[in-house]
């Protein structure tokens, strides 16, 4: 591991909230029953350098009422891997924003290519 930017968990969680606040209202209104969670590390069965993870059924793959009453989809943002790849506090702000947008892209059913075309990581 390289140099790790130091940042409190509270500050990091505020950056995630800030990134969510930047999502346009018309898009944010379509994000329903999704929990956004900050974890220090990815799960053991995922790469150590994973920055974020979408766990759920993309909107494009849902069939209406079948999901009624289901547990929320989850978007994870992994704090330590993001801090590991950043050199400055500003890098962390940018990387958190990109990671949040990237995982929301997966929620909307976008593949990696389309997410990158949109500039979402």
mmCIF file of C-alpha atoms in Angstrom:
data_model
loop_
_atom_site.group_PDB
_atom_site.id
_atom_site.type_symbol
_atom_site.label_atom_id
_atom_site.label_comp_id
_atom_site.label_asym_id
_atom_site.label_seq_id
_atom_site.Cartn_x
_atom_site.Cartn_y
_atom_site.Cartn_z
ATOM 1 C CA UNK A 1 0.000 0.000 0.000
ATOM 2 C CA UNK A 2 1.150 3.470 -0.788
ATOM 3 C CA UNK A 3 0.647 6.754 0.966
ATOM 4 C CA UNK A 4 -2.746 7.001 2.595
ATOM 5 C CA UNK A 5 -4.527 10.320 2.951
ATOM 6 C CA UNK A 6 -5.737 10.739 6.531
ATOM 7 C CA UNK A 7 -9.425 11.528 6.902
ATOM 8 C CA UNK A 8 -11.902 10.825 9.670
ATOM 9 C CA UNK A 9 -14.784 8.506 8.976
ATOM 10 C CA UNK A 10 -17.229 11.345 9.746
ATOM 11 C CA UNK A 11 -15.589 13.607 7.155
ATOM 12 C CA UNK A 12 -15.561 10.786 4.596
ATOM 13 C CA UNK A 13 -19.261 10.069 5.201
ATOM 14 C CA UNK A 14 -20.012 13.783 4.702
ATOM 15 C CA UNK A 15 -18.242 13.598 1.325
ATOM 16 C CA UNK A 16 -20.522 10.712 0.332
ATOM 17 C CA UNK A 17 -23.556 12.784 1.386
ATOM 18 C CA UNK A 18 -22.211 15.762 -0.580
ATOM 19 C CA UNK A 19 -21.812 13.568 -3.674
ATOM 20 C CA UNK A 20 -25.414 12.394 -3.313
ATOM 21 C CA UNK A 21 -26.578 15.998 -2.943
ATOM 22 C CA UNK A 22 -24.984 16.815 -6.318
ATOM 23 C CA UNK A 23 -27.216 14.359 -8.171
ATOM 24 C CA UNK A 24 -29.852 16.263 -10.160
ATOM 25 C CA UNK A 25 -33.297 16.151 -8.535
ATOM 26 C CA UNK A 26 -34.959 14.403 -11.499
ATOM 27 C CA UNK A 27 -32.438 11.550 -11.265
ATOM 28 C CA UNK A 28 -32.380 11.454 -7.461
ATOM 29 C CA UNK A 29 -36.169 11.087 -7.426
ATOM 30 C CA UNK A 30 -35.790 7.766 -9.270
ATOM 31 C CA UNK A 31 -33.411 6.308 -6.663
ATOM 32 C CA UNK A 32 -35.809 4.425 -4.426
ATOM 33 C CA UNK A 33 -35.172 1.898 -1.635
ATOM 34 C CA UNK A 34 -31.370 2.154 -1.816
ATOM 35 C CA UNK A 35 -29.094 2.279 1.221
ATOM 36 C CA UNK A 36 -25.755 4.039 0.760
ATOM 37 C CA UNK A 37 -23.213 2.600 3.187
ATOM 38 C CA UNK A 38 -19.604 3.436 3.996
ATOM 39 C CA UNK A 39 -17.388 0.504 4.923
ATOM 40 C CA UNK A 40 -13.677 0.663 5.701
ATOM 41 C CA UNK A 41 -12.762 -2.362 3.554
ATOM 42 C CA UNK A 42 -14.394 -4.401 0.766
ATOM 43 C CA UNK A 43 -15.724 -7.883 1.622
ATOM 44 C CA UNK A 44 -13.142 -10.681 1.762
ATOM 45 C CA UNK A 45 -14.359 -12.155 -1.540
ATOM 46 C CA UNK A 46 -13.781 -8.872 -3.423
ATOM 47 C CA UNK A 47 -10.526 -7.222 -4.561
ATOM 48 C CA UNK A 48 -8.723 -5.240 -1.841
ATOM 49 C CA UNK A 49 -8.632 -2.170 -4.090
ATOM 50 C CA UNK A 50 -12.391 -2.120 -4.832
ATOM 51 C CA UNK A 51 -13.696 1.435 -4.337
ATOM 52 C CA UNK A 52 -17.431 0.824 -4.475
ATOM 53 C CA UNK A 53 -20.002 -1.903 -4.973
ATOM 54 C CA UNK A 54 -23.642 -2.015 -6.039
ATOM 55 C CA UNK A 55 -25.574 -4.892 -4.481
ATOM 56 C CA UNK A 56 -29.080 -5.210 -5.845
ATOM 57 C CA UNK A 57 -31.236 -5.590 -8.941
ATOM 58 C CA UNK A 58 -30.744 -2.861 -11.544
ATOM 59 C CA UNK A 59 -33.878 -0.920 -12.482
ATOM 60 C CA UNK A 60 -33.616 -2.243 -16.047
ATOM 61 C CA UNK A 61 -33.884 -5.821 -14.760
ATOM 62 C CA UNK A 62 -36.871 -5.392 -12.441
ATOM 63 C CA UNK A 63 -40.305 -6.682 -13.266
ATOM 64 C CA UNK A 64 -42.488 -4.336 -11.295
ATOM 65 C CA UNK A 65 -44.299 -5.658 -8.261
ATOM 66 C CA UNK A 66 -41.939 -8.601 -7.729
ATOM 67 C CA UNK A 67 -39.663 -6.298 -5.737
ATOM 68 C CA UNK A 68 -42.407 -4.863 -3.546
ATOM 69 C CA UNK A 69 -41.421 -5.297 0.095
ATOM 70 C CA UNK A 70 -37.881 -6.334 -0.733
ATOM 71 C CA UNK A 71 -34.899 -5.268 1.328
ATOM 72 C CA UNK A 72 -33.228 -2.159 -0.090
ATOM 73 C CA UNK A 73 -30.528 -2.354 -2.694
ATOM 74 C CA UNK A 74 -27.183 -1.339 -1.246
ATOM 75 C CA UNK A 75 -24.388 0.826 -2.534
ATOM 76 C CA UNK A 76 -21.137 0.468 -0.645
ATOM 77 C CA UNK A 77 -18.331 3.037 -0.706
ATOM 78 C CA UNK A 78 -15.056 1.626 0.635
ATOM 79 C CA UNK A 79 -13.110 4.203 2.623
ATOM 80 C CA UNK A 80 -9.594 2.752 2.934
ATOM 81 C CA UNK A 81 -9.127 1.784 -0.746
ATOM 82 C CA UNK A 82 -10.188 5.305 -1.768
ATOM 83 C CA UNK A 83 -7.830 6.900 0.752
ATOM 84 C CA UNK A 84 -5.042 4.576 -0.463
ATOM 85 C CA UNK A 85 -5.188 5.804 -4.059
ATOM 86 C CA UNK A 86 -5.463 9.505 -3.229
ATOM 87 C CA UNK A 87 -2.618 11.950 -2.636
ATOM 88 C CA UNK A 88 -4.650 14.931 -1.386
ATOM 89 C CA UNK A 89 -7.943 15.738 0.319
ATOM 90 C CA UNK A 90 -9.151 17.136 -3.028
ATOM 91 C CA UNK A 91 -8.402 13.768 -4.663
ATOM 92 C CA UNK A 92 -10.599 12.091 -2.033
ATOM 93 C CA UNK A 93 -13.481 14.489 -2.730
ATOM 94 C CA UNK A 94 -13.222 13.756 -6.472
ATOM 95 C CA UNK A 95 -12.852 9.983 -6.049
ATOM 96 C CA UNK A 96 -15.814 9.718 -3.646
ATOM 97 C CA UNK A 97 -17.976 11.637 -6.117
ATOM 98 C CA UNK A 98 -16.899 9.420 -9.035
ATOM 99 C CA UNK A 99 -17.421 6.230 -7.001
ATOM 100 C CA UNK A 100 -20.912 7.259 -5.842
ATOM 101 C CA UNK A 101 -21.951 8.189 -9.392
ATOM 102 C CA UNK A 102 -20.428 4.972 -10.761
ATOM 103 C CA UNK A 103 -22.418 2.759 -8.399
ATOM 104 C CA UNK A 104 -25.623 4.732 -9.003
ATOM 105 C CA UNK A 105 -25.001 4.111 -12.696
ATOM 106 C CA UNK A 106 -25.113 0.374 -11.970
ATOM 107 C CA UNK A 107 -28.384 0.891 -10.081
ATOM 108 C CA UNK A 108 -29.828 2.388 -13.283
ATOM 109 C CA UNK A 109 -28.593 -0.632 -15.266
ATOM 110 C CA UNK A 110 -25.677 1.067 -17.011
ATOM 111 C CA UNK A 111 -22.686 -1.078 -17.946
ATOM 112 C CA UNK A 112 -19.052 -0.082 -17.378
ATOM 113 C CA UNK A 113 -18.667 1.326 -20.898
ATOM 114 C CA UNK A 114 -21.683 3.634 -20.615
ATOM 115 C CA UNK A 115 -20.703 4.736 -17.098
ATOM 116 C CA UNK A 116 -17.274 5.781 -18.391
ATOM 117 C CA UNK A 117 -18.822 7.539 -21.411
ATOM 118 C CA UNK A 118 -20.862 9.628 -18.975
ATOM 119 C CA UNK A 119 -17.710 10.479 -17.006
ATOM 120 C CA UNK A 120 -18.951 8.604 -13.927
ATOM 121 C CA UNK A 121 -15.737 6.696 -13.238
#
